[in-house]
Amino acid sequence: MKLNIAVLAGDGIGPEVTAQSIKVLNAIAETYSHSFEFREALVGAIAIDKTGNPLPEETLDICENSDAVLFGAIGDPKYDNDPSAKVRPEQGLLRLRKSLGLFTNIRPVKAYPTLIDKSPLKESIISGTDFTIYRELTGGIYFGDKKLNDAGTVASDLCKYSEKEIERIAHLAFKAARSRRKKLTLVDKANVLETSRLWRRVVSNVGKSYEDVELDYLFVDNAAMQIILNPKQFDVILTENMFGDIISDEASVIGGSIGLLASASIGNENALFEPIHGSYPQAKGKDIANPIASILSAAMLLEHFGLKEEAQAINEAVEKSLSLNIVTTDLDPESAFGTQKIGDFIADYIVNAE
Amino acid sequence: MKLNIAVLAGDGIGPEVTAQSIKVLNAIAETYSHSFEFREALVGAIAIDKTGNPLPEETLDICENSDAVLFGAIGDPKYDNDPSAKVRPEQGLLRLRKSLGLFTNIRPVKAYPTLIDKSPLKESIISGTDFTIYRELTGGIYFGDKKLNDAGTVASDLCKYSEKEIERIAHLAFKAARSRRKKLTLVDKANVLETSRLWRRVVSNVGKSYEDVELDYLFVDNAAMQIILNPKQFDVILTENMFGDIISDEASVIGGSIGLLASASIGNENALFEPIHGSYPQAKGKDIANPIASILSAAMLLEHFGLKEEAQAINEAVEKSLSLNIVTTDLDPESAFGTQKIGDFIADYIVNAE
Ligand SMILES: [Mg+2]
Ligand SMILES: [Mg+2]
């Protein structure tokens, strides 16, 4: 397969972790005879520094003309701590998602056996956890009308959803459930919210085309409990934008390390893959950042294009590195391995395993 | 003291756990020479069944003419699973809170040493946890305009807050923090929502009158993580209605049993006390429901009226029952004690301890 991949490494540790993903993707290309072409482009604070714009036109062009985007991280303290800043690095990612029509965010949550002791939850609770959250990304209250009266004493935010917005992500979530353990849980607040009742009706209708998938419903407050009490019960969780923001961040801590969590944001014509961790500026250039979340986001990229065996090869190499304790110091403070060595090990393992 | 207490036992296990609280309050009245008069009224699914209204006028009258409301639980599967139902049991509680002006919900979250092994979190994470959540209860998206277009294809919910609504709960939360460890954390989403930015401005202003209280801010998605990662960091959490719903339910599971968690909903002229668990319809009538959360909510009622010694007598009797393993099967599957026996033990202990 031939893939054009835009590489938006961004700020902080973004470039160094993304470099490991490219290394790993090159190992896949070599081993499985694919052709991956990478085109780098600016985004975030570095793009502001060089062009004044967190998402330059050229970057957007490159992304629009690529098959997928491999994203690093954005954010820099010099903008975060300047309340008068008119342009902010984060605007780059928000605009990119919007411009590319990336309406679904996908976050796998998995308990890695070797990391269970790092989880705040007990082993009996998390071992075997393996679910994926499908979060709607371009609608709901984050994007609805915002108002403040002239006196500055009354504010409002509108949460709005249409049938179409719900249908398109529902199909993706049902398809994912079908390829997994065939269970889909819609998280909403249908006992109170009109938008949640619309979600429930539309998802239930879409479900009629996926009768092999079991559909159930959970109120968001209950979901926030169940994710801690019994995360193993979930297969695919589908939810609206803000609920997804809250519960996917909640779920991200149960596995023991957010340095391992990847995500995908997909639309009808584009797809973007990124680690969920931020730019972690304190670690920049020190060769200590954990590259695994970025590498696993590259695996999600391959899976998105149907390259299941290749994605699995990356997953296995990652698990091997964890089981051999070839990890960065966030996972083992005594470790002597740095960012690049982890990337080397995983790339070499892929080449030599075949 | 003479208190008129409205008893709204509601659905599912509500009546049987509330009966134990009344037993315990009668033991307090007898022991400490108080006069508690109980007036029962309908609410929830049972009120819909009998009157078509989840909050009949008569119930509201009784509550308005009482000093406090002792509430059980509401909800029935036959309404929950019917998206076309026009009246819902939950509307009874929502309307009651609104009618009585109960604008603040208070939820203590505490790790009981004897129950730490029941927590899904590791002991090192939760031991010593002791915080209280102040949740705004009558504003925000749960009460804002709800719209559905004629075609049924576009829905919306409005989240709205005024300075006044935020100020009154902020004062209560700052006062609570002042009597505790002097730390207040406002949970919001001020990087995205206009209402959250209003919350931040108003709470920061109110905070100027409480300079001995340290005020900090946390985005709700981060809060959902921090409650699991490090619950000990919190003293008083203040937040808007929906965020409070989600994070207080999340926090409720870290202590090991929601069968022990009580709550208060207070306003300027009224106060309502209830266990946080739901109606648990599967357990209804089986004498297996844990009555302790309801009994502890009766203790919160007494404390609200300044009866500290009496509240403490209940707390001690509850801790005695836990330490003697006189508990329901949710806490010890081998236990032979049922709902009524726990209530009997706690009531007897109060009478005999004096
Ligand atoms: Mg988030
Ligand atoms: Mg709730």
Coordinates of N, CA and C in Angstrom, one line a residue, chain B residues 65-224:
Chain B
N65 N -44.3 22.9 54.4 CA -44.7 23.1 55.8 C -43.9 22.3 56.8
S66 N -42.8 21.7 56.4 CA -42.0 20.9 57.3 C -40.7 21.6 57.5
D67 N -40.0 21.2 58.6 CA -38.7 21.8 58.8 C -37.6 21.2 57.9
A68 N -37.8 19.9 57.5 CA -36.8 19.2 56.7 C -37.5 18.1 56.0
V69 N -36.9 17.6 55.0 CA -37.4 16.4 54.2 C -36.4 15.3 54.3
L70 N -36.9 14.1 54.7 CA -36.1 12.9 54.7 C -36.6 12.2 53.4
F71 N -35.6 12.0 52.5 CA -35.9 11.5 51.2 C -35.3 10.1 51.0
G72 N -36.1 9.2 50.3 CA -35.6 7.8 50.1 C -34.9 7.7 48.7
A73 N -35.6 7.2 47.7 CA -35.0 7.1 46.4 C -36.1 7.1 45.4
I74 N -35.8 7.5 44.2 CA -36.8 7.4 43.1 C -36.3 6.8 41.9
G75 N -37.2 6.2 41.1 CA -36.8 5.6 39.8 C -37.3 4.2 39.7
D76 N -37.9 3.9 38.5 CA -38.4 2.6 38.2 C -38.1 2.2 36.8
P77 N -37.6 1.0 36.5 CA -37.2 0.6 35.2 C -38.3 0.8 34.1
K78 N -39.6 0.7 34.5 CA -40.6 0.9 33.5 C -40.7 2.3 32.9
Y79 N -40.2 3.3 33.7 CA -40.1 4.6 33.1 C -38.7 4.9 32.5
D80 N -37.6 4.4 33.1 CA -36.3 4.6 32.6 C -36.1 4.2 31.2
N81 N -36.7 3.0 30.9 CA -36.4 2.4 29.6 C -37.4 2.8 28.5
D82 N -38.2 3.8 28.8 CA -39.2 4.2 27.9 C -38.9 5.6 27.4
P83 N -38.2 5.8 26.3 CA -37.8 7.2 25.9 C -39.0 8.0 25.5
S84 N -40.2 7.4 25.3 CA -41.4 8.3 24.9 C -42.2 8.7 26.2
A85 N -41.8 8.2 27.3 CA -42.6 8.6 28.6 C -42.6 10.1 28.8
K86 N -43.7 10.6 29.0 CA -43.8 12.1 29.2 C -43.6 12.5 30.6
V87 N -44.0 11.7 31.6 CA -43.6 12.0 33.0 C -42.6 11.0 33.4
R88 N -41.7 11.5 34.2 CA -40.6 10.6 34.7 C -40.4 10.8 36.2
P89 N -40.1 9.7 36.8 CA -40.0 9.7 38.3 C -39.0 10.8 38.7
E90 N -37.9 10.9 38.0 CA -36.8 11.9 38.4 C -37.3 13.3 38.4
Q91 N -38.3 13.6 37.6 CA -38.9 15.0 37.5 C -39.4 15.3 38.9
G92 N -39.8 14.3 39.7 CA -40.3 14.6 41.0 C -39.2 15.3 41.9
L93 N -38.0 14.7 41.9 CA -37.0 15.2 42.7 C -36.5 16.6 42.2
L94 N -36.3 16.6 40.8 CA -35.9 17.9 40.2 C -36.8 19.0 40.6
R95 N -38.1 18.8 40.4 CA -39.1 19.8 40.7 C -39.1 20.2 42.2
L96 N -39.0 19.2 43.1 CA -39.0 19.4 44.5 C -37.8 20.3 44.9
R97 N -36.6 20.0 44.4 CA -35.4 20.8 44.6 C -35.7 22.2 44.2
K98 N -36.2 22.4 43.0 CA -36.5 23.7 42.5 C -37.5 24.5 43.4
S99 N -38.7 23.8 43.7 CA -39.7 24.4 44.5 C -39.3 24.8 45.8
L100 N -38.4 24.0 46.5 CA -38.0 24.3 47.8 C -36.7 25.2 47.8
G101 N -36.3 25.6 46.6 CA -35.1 26.4 46.5 C -33.8 25.8 47.0
L102 N -33.7 24.5 46.8 CA -32.5 23.8 47.3 C -31.4 23.9 46.3
F103 N -30.6 24.9 46.5 CA -29.7 25.3 45.4 C -28.3 24.6 45.6
T104 N -28.1 24.0 46.7 CA -26.8 23.4 47.0 C -26.9 22.0 47.4
N105 N -26.2 21.1 46.8 CA -26.1 19.7 47.2 C -24.7 19.5 47.8
I106 N -24.7 18.8 49.0 CA -23.5 18.6 49.7 C -23.2 17.1 49.8
R107 N -22.1 16.7 49.4 CA -21.8 15.3 49.4 C -20.4 15.0 50.1
P108 N -20.4 14.5 51.3 CA -19.1 14.2 51.9 C -18.6 12.9 51.3
V109 N -17.3 12.9 51.1 CA -16.6 11.7 50.5 C -15.5 11.3 51.5
K110 N -15.6 10.1 52.0 CA -14.7 9.7 53.1 C -14.3 8.3 53.0
A111 N -13.0 8.0 53.2 CA -12.6 6.6 53.2 C -12.7 6.0 54.6
Y112 N -13.7 5.1 54.8 CA -13.8 4.4 56.1 C -12.7 3.3 56.2
P113 N -11.9 3.4 57.3 CA -10.8 2.4 57.4 C -11.3 0.9 57.2
T114 N -12.4 0.6 57.9 CA -12.8 -0.8 57.8 C -13.3 -1.2 56.4
L115 N -13.5 -0.2 55.5 CA -14.0 -0.6 54.2 C -13.0 -0.4 53.1
I116 N -11.8 0.0 53.4 CA -10.8 0.3 52.4 C -10.5 -0.9 51.5
D117 N -10.6 -2.1 52.0 CA -10.4 -3.3 51.1 C -11.5 -3.4 50.1
K118 N -12.6 -2.8 50.3 CA -13.7 -2.8 49.3 C -13.6 -1.8 48.2
S119 N -12.6 -0.9 48.3 CA -12.5 0.2 47.3 C -11.9 -0.4 46.1
P120 N -12.3 0.1 44.9 CA -11.6 -0.3 43.7 C -10.2 0.3 43.6
L121 N -10.0 1.3 44.4 CA -8.7 2.0 44.4 C -7.7 1.4 45.4
K122 N -6.4 1.5 45.2 CA -5.5 1.0 46.1 C -5.5 1.8 47.4
E123 N -5.2 1.1 48.5 CA -5.2 1.7 49.8 C -4.3 3.0 49.9
S124 N -3.2 2.9 49.2 CA -2.2 4.0 49.2 C -2.9 5.3 48.6
I125 N -3.8 5.0 47.7 CA -4.4 6.2 47.0 C -5.5 6.8 47.9
I126 N -6.3 5.9 48.5 CA -7.5 6.5 49.1 C -7.4 6.7 50.6
S127 N -6.5 6.1 51.3 CA -6.5 6.2 52.8 C -6.3 7.7 53.2
G128 N -7.1 8.2 54.0 CA -7.0 9.6 54.4 C -7.9 10.5 53.6
T129 N -8.5 10.0 52.6 CA -9.4 10.8 51.8 C -10.6 11.4 52.6
D130 N -10.8 12.7 52.5 CA -11.9 13.3 53.3 C -12.1 14.7 52.6
F131 N -13.1 14.7 51.7 CA -13.5 15.9 51.1 C -15.0 16.0 50.9
T132 N -15.4 17.2 50.6 CA -16.9 17.4 50.4 C -17.1 18.2 49.1
I133 N -18.1 17.7 48.4 CA -18.4 18.4 47.1 C -19.6 19.3 47.3
Y134 N -19.5 20.5 46.9 CA -20.6 21.5 46.9 C -21.0 21.6 45.4
R135 N -22.2 21.1 45.1 CA -22.7 21.1 43.7 C -23.9 22.0 43.6
E136 N -23.9 22.9 42.7 CA -25.0 23.8 42.4 C -26.1 22.9 41.9
L137 N -27.3 23.1 42.3 CA -28.4 22.1 42.1 C -29.6 22.6 41.3
T138 N -29.7 23.9 41.1 CA -31.0 24.4 40.5 C -30.8 25.1 39.2
G139 N -29.5 25.2 38.7 CA -29.3 26.0 37.5 C -28.6 25.1 36.5
G140 N -28.0 25.7 35.5 CA -27.2 25.0 34.5 C -28.1 24.2 33.5
I141 N -27.4 23.3 32.8 CA -28.1 22.7 31.6 C -29.2 21.8 31.9
Y142 N -29.3 21.3 33.2 CA -30.4 20.4 33.5 C -31.7 21.2 33.6
F143 N -31.6 22.5 33.8 CA -32.8 23.3 33.9 C -33.0 24.3 32.8
G144 N -32.1 24.4 31.9 CA -32.2 25.4 30.8 C -33.2 25.0 29.7
D145 N -33.5 25.9 28.8 CA -34.4 25.6 27.7 C -34.0 24.3 27.0
K146 N -35.0 23.5 26.7 CA -34.8 22.3 25.9 C -35.7 22.4 24.7
K147 N -35.1 22.1 23.6 CA -35.8 22.3 22.3 C -35.6 21.1 21.4
L148 N -36.7 20.8 20.7 CA -36.6 19.7 19.7 C -37.4 20.3 18.5
N149 N -36.8 20.3 17.3 CA -37.6 20.8 16.1 C -38.7 19.8 15.8
D150 N -39.6 20.3 14.9 CA -40.8 19.5 14.6 C -40.5 18.2 14.0
A151 N -39.5 18.2 13.2 CA -39.1 16.9 12.5 C -38.5 16.0 13.5
G152 N -38.1 16.4 14.7 CA -37.5 15.6 15.6 C -36.0 15.3 15.3
T153 N -35.4 16.1 14.5 CA -34.1 15.8 14.0 C -33.0 16.7 14.6
V154 N -33.4 17.8 15.3 CA -32.4 18.7 15.9 C -32.9 19.0 17.4
A155 N -32.0 18.8 18.3 CA -32.3 19.0 19.7 C -31.3 19.9 20.3
S156 N -31.7 20.7 21.4 CA -30.7 21.5 22.1 C -31.1 21.6 23.6
D157 N -30.1 21.9 24.4 CA -30.2 22.2 25.8 C -29.4 23.4 26.1
L158 N -29.9 24.3 26.9 CA -29.2 25.5 27.2 C -28.6 25.5 28.6
C159 N -27.4 25.8 28.7 CA -26.7 25.9 30.0 C -26.6 27.4 30.4
K160 N -27.2 27.8 31.5 CA -27.3 29.2 31.8 C -27.0 29.4 33.3
Y161 N -26.2 30.4 33.6 CA -25.9 30.7 35.0 C -25.9 32.2 35.2
S162 N -26.4 32.7 36.3 CA -26.2 34.1 36.7 C -25.3 34.3 37.9
E163 N -24.8 35.5 38.0 CA -23.9 35.8 39.1 C -24.5 35.5 40.4
K164 N -25.8 35.8 40.6 CA -26.4 35.5 41.9 C -26.4 34.0 42.2
E165 N -26.7 33.2 41.2 CA -26.8 31.7 41.5 C -25.4 31.2 41.9
I166 N -24.4 31.8 41.4 CA -23.0 31.4 41.7 C -22.6 31.9 43.1
E167 N -22.9 33.2 43.3 CA -22.5 33.8 44.6 C -23.0 33.0 45.8
R168 N -24.3 32.7 45.8 CA -24.9 32.1 47.0 C -24.3 30.8 47.4
I169 N -24.0 29.9 46.4 CA -23.4 28.6 46.7 C -21.9 28.8 47.0
A170 N -21.3 29.8 46.4 CA -19.8 30.1 46.6 C -19.6 30.4 48.1
H171 N -20.5 31.3 48.6 CA -20.4 31.6 50.1 C -20.5 30.4 51.0
L172 N -21.4 29.5 50.7 CA -21.6 28.3 51.5 C -20.3 27.4 51.4
A173 N -19.8 27.3 50.2 CA -18.6 26.5 50.0 C -17.3 27.1 50.7
F174 N -17.2 28.4 50.6 CA -16.1 29.0 51.3 C -16.2 28.9 52.8
K175 N -17.4 29.0 53.3 CA -17.6 28.9 54.7 C -17.3 27.4 55.2
A176 N -17.7 26.5 54.4 CA -17.4 25.1 54.7 C -15.9 24.9 54.7
A177 N -15.2 25.4 53.7 CA -13.7 25.3 53.6 C -13.1 25.9 54.8
R178 N -13.6 27.0 55.2 CA -13.0 27.7 56.4 C -13.1 26.9 57.7
S179 N -14.2 26.1 57.8 CA -14.3 25.2 59.0 C -13.6 23.9 58.8
R180 N -13.0 23.7 57.6 CA -12.2 22.5 57.4 C -10.8 22.8 57.2
R181 N -10.2 22.3 56.1 CA -8.8 22.5 55.9 C -8.4 23.7 55.0
K182 N -9.4 24.6 54.8 CA -9.2 25.9 54.2 C -8.7 25.8 52.7
K183 N -9.2 24.9 52.0 CA -8.9 24.8 50.6 C -10.1 24.6 49.7
L184 N -10.3 25.4 48.7 CA -11.5 25.3 47.8 C -11.0 25.1 46.4
T185 N -11.5 24.1 45.7 CA -11.2 23.9 44.3 C -12.4 24.1 43.5
L186 N -12.4 25.1 42.6 CA -13.5 25.3 41.6 C -13.2 24.4 40.4
V187 N -14.2 23.5 40.1 CA -14.1 22.7 38.9 C -15.0 23.3 37.8
D188 N -14.4 23.5 36.7 CA -15.1 24.1 35.6 C -14.5 23.7 34.2
K189 N -14.9 24.4 33.2 CA -14.3 24.2 31.9 C -14.1 25.5 31.2
A190 N -13.4 26.4 32.0 CA -13.3 27.8 31.6 C -12.5 28.1 30.3
N191 N -11.8 27.0 29.9 CA -11.1 27.2 28.6 C -12.0 27.1 27.4
V192 N -13.2 26.6 27.6 CA -14.2 26.4 26.5 C -15.6 27.1 26.8
L193 N -16.1 27.1 28.0 CA -17.4 27.5 28.2 C -17.6 28.9 28.8
E194 N -18.5 29.7 28.3 CA -18.8 31.0 28.8 C -19.3 31.0 30.2
T195 N -20.2 30.0 30.5 CA -20.7 29.9 31.9 C -19.6 29.6 32.9
S196 N -18.6 28.8 32.4 CA -17.5 28.5 33.3 C -16.6 29.7 33.6
R197 N -16.5 30.5 32.6 CA -15.7 31.7 32.8 C -16.4 32.7 33.7
L198 N -17.8 32.7 33.7 CA -18.5 33.5 34.7 C -18.3 32.9 36.1
W199 N -18.4 31.6 36.2 CA -18.1 30.9 37.5 C -16.8 31.3 38.0
R200 N -15.8 31.3 37.2 CA -14.4 31.6 37.6 C -14.3 33.0 38.1
R201 N -14.9 34.0 37.4 CA -14.9 35.4 37.8 C -15.6 35.6 39.1
V202 N -16.8 35.0 39.2 CA -17.6 35.3 40.4 C -17.0 34.6 41.7
V203 N -16.6 33.4 41.5 CA -16.0 32.7 42.7 C -14.7 33.4 43.1
S204 N -13.9 33.8 42.1 CA -12.7 34.5 42.5 C -13.0 35.8 43.3
N205 N -14.1 36.5 42.9 CA -14.5 37.7 43.6 C -15.0 37.4 45.0
V206 N -15.9 36.4 45.1 CA -16.4 36.0 46.4 C -15.2 35.6 47.3
G207 N -14.2 35.0 46.7 CA -13.0 34.5 47.5 C -12.3 35.7 48.2
K208 N -12.4 36.9 47.7 CA -11.7 38.0 48.3 C -12.2 38.2 49.8
S209 N -13.4 37.7 50.1 CA -13.9 37.8 51.5 C -13.5 36.7 52.3
Y210 N -12.8 35.7 51.7 CA -12.3 34.6 52.5 C -10.8 34.4 52.2
E211 N -10.0 35.3 52.6 CA -8.6 35.3 52.2 C -7.8 34.2 52.9
D212 N -8.4 33.7 54.0 CA -7.8 32.5 54.7 C -8.0 31.2 53.9
V213 N -8.9 31.2 52.9 CA -9.1 30.0 52.2 C -8.3 30.1 50.9
E214 N -7.6 29.0 50.6 CA -6.8 28.9 49.3 C -7.8 28.5 48.2
L215 N -7.8 29.2 47.1 CA -8.7 28.9 46.0 C -7.9 28.4 44.8
D216 N -8.2 27.2 44.3 CA -7.6 26.9 43.0 C -8.7 26.4 42.0
Y217 N -8.2 26.2 40.8 CA -9.2 25.9 39.7 C -8.7 24.6 39.0
L218 N -9.7 23.8 38.5 CA -9.4 22.6 37.8 C -10.4 22.4 36.7
F219 N -9.9 22.1 35.5 CA -10.9 21.8 34.4 C -11.5 20.4 34.8
V220 N -12.8 20.3 34.4 CA -13.6 19.1 34.8 C -13.0 17.8 34.3
D221 N -12.4 17.8 33.1 CA -11.8 16.6 32.6 C -10.6 16.2 33.4
N222 N -9.8 17.2 33.8 CA -8.7 16.9 34.7 C -9.1 16.5 36.1
A223 N -10.2 17.1 36.6 CA -10.8 16.7 37.9 C -11.2 15.3 37.9
A224 N -11.8 14.8 36.8 CA -12.2 13.4 36.7 C -11.0 12.5 36.8

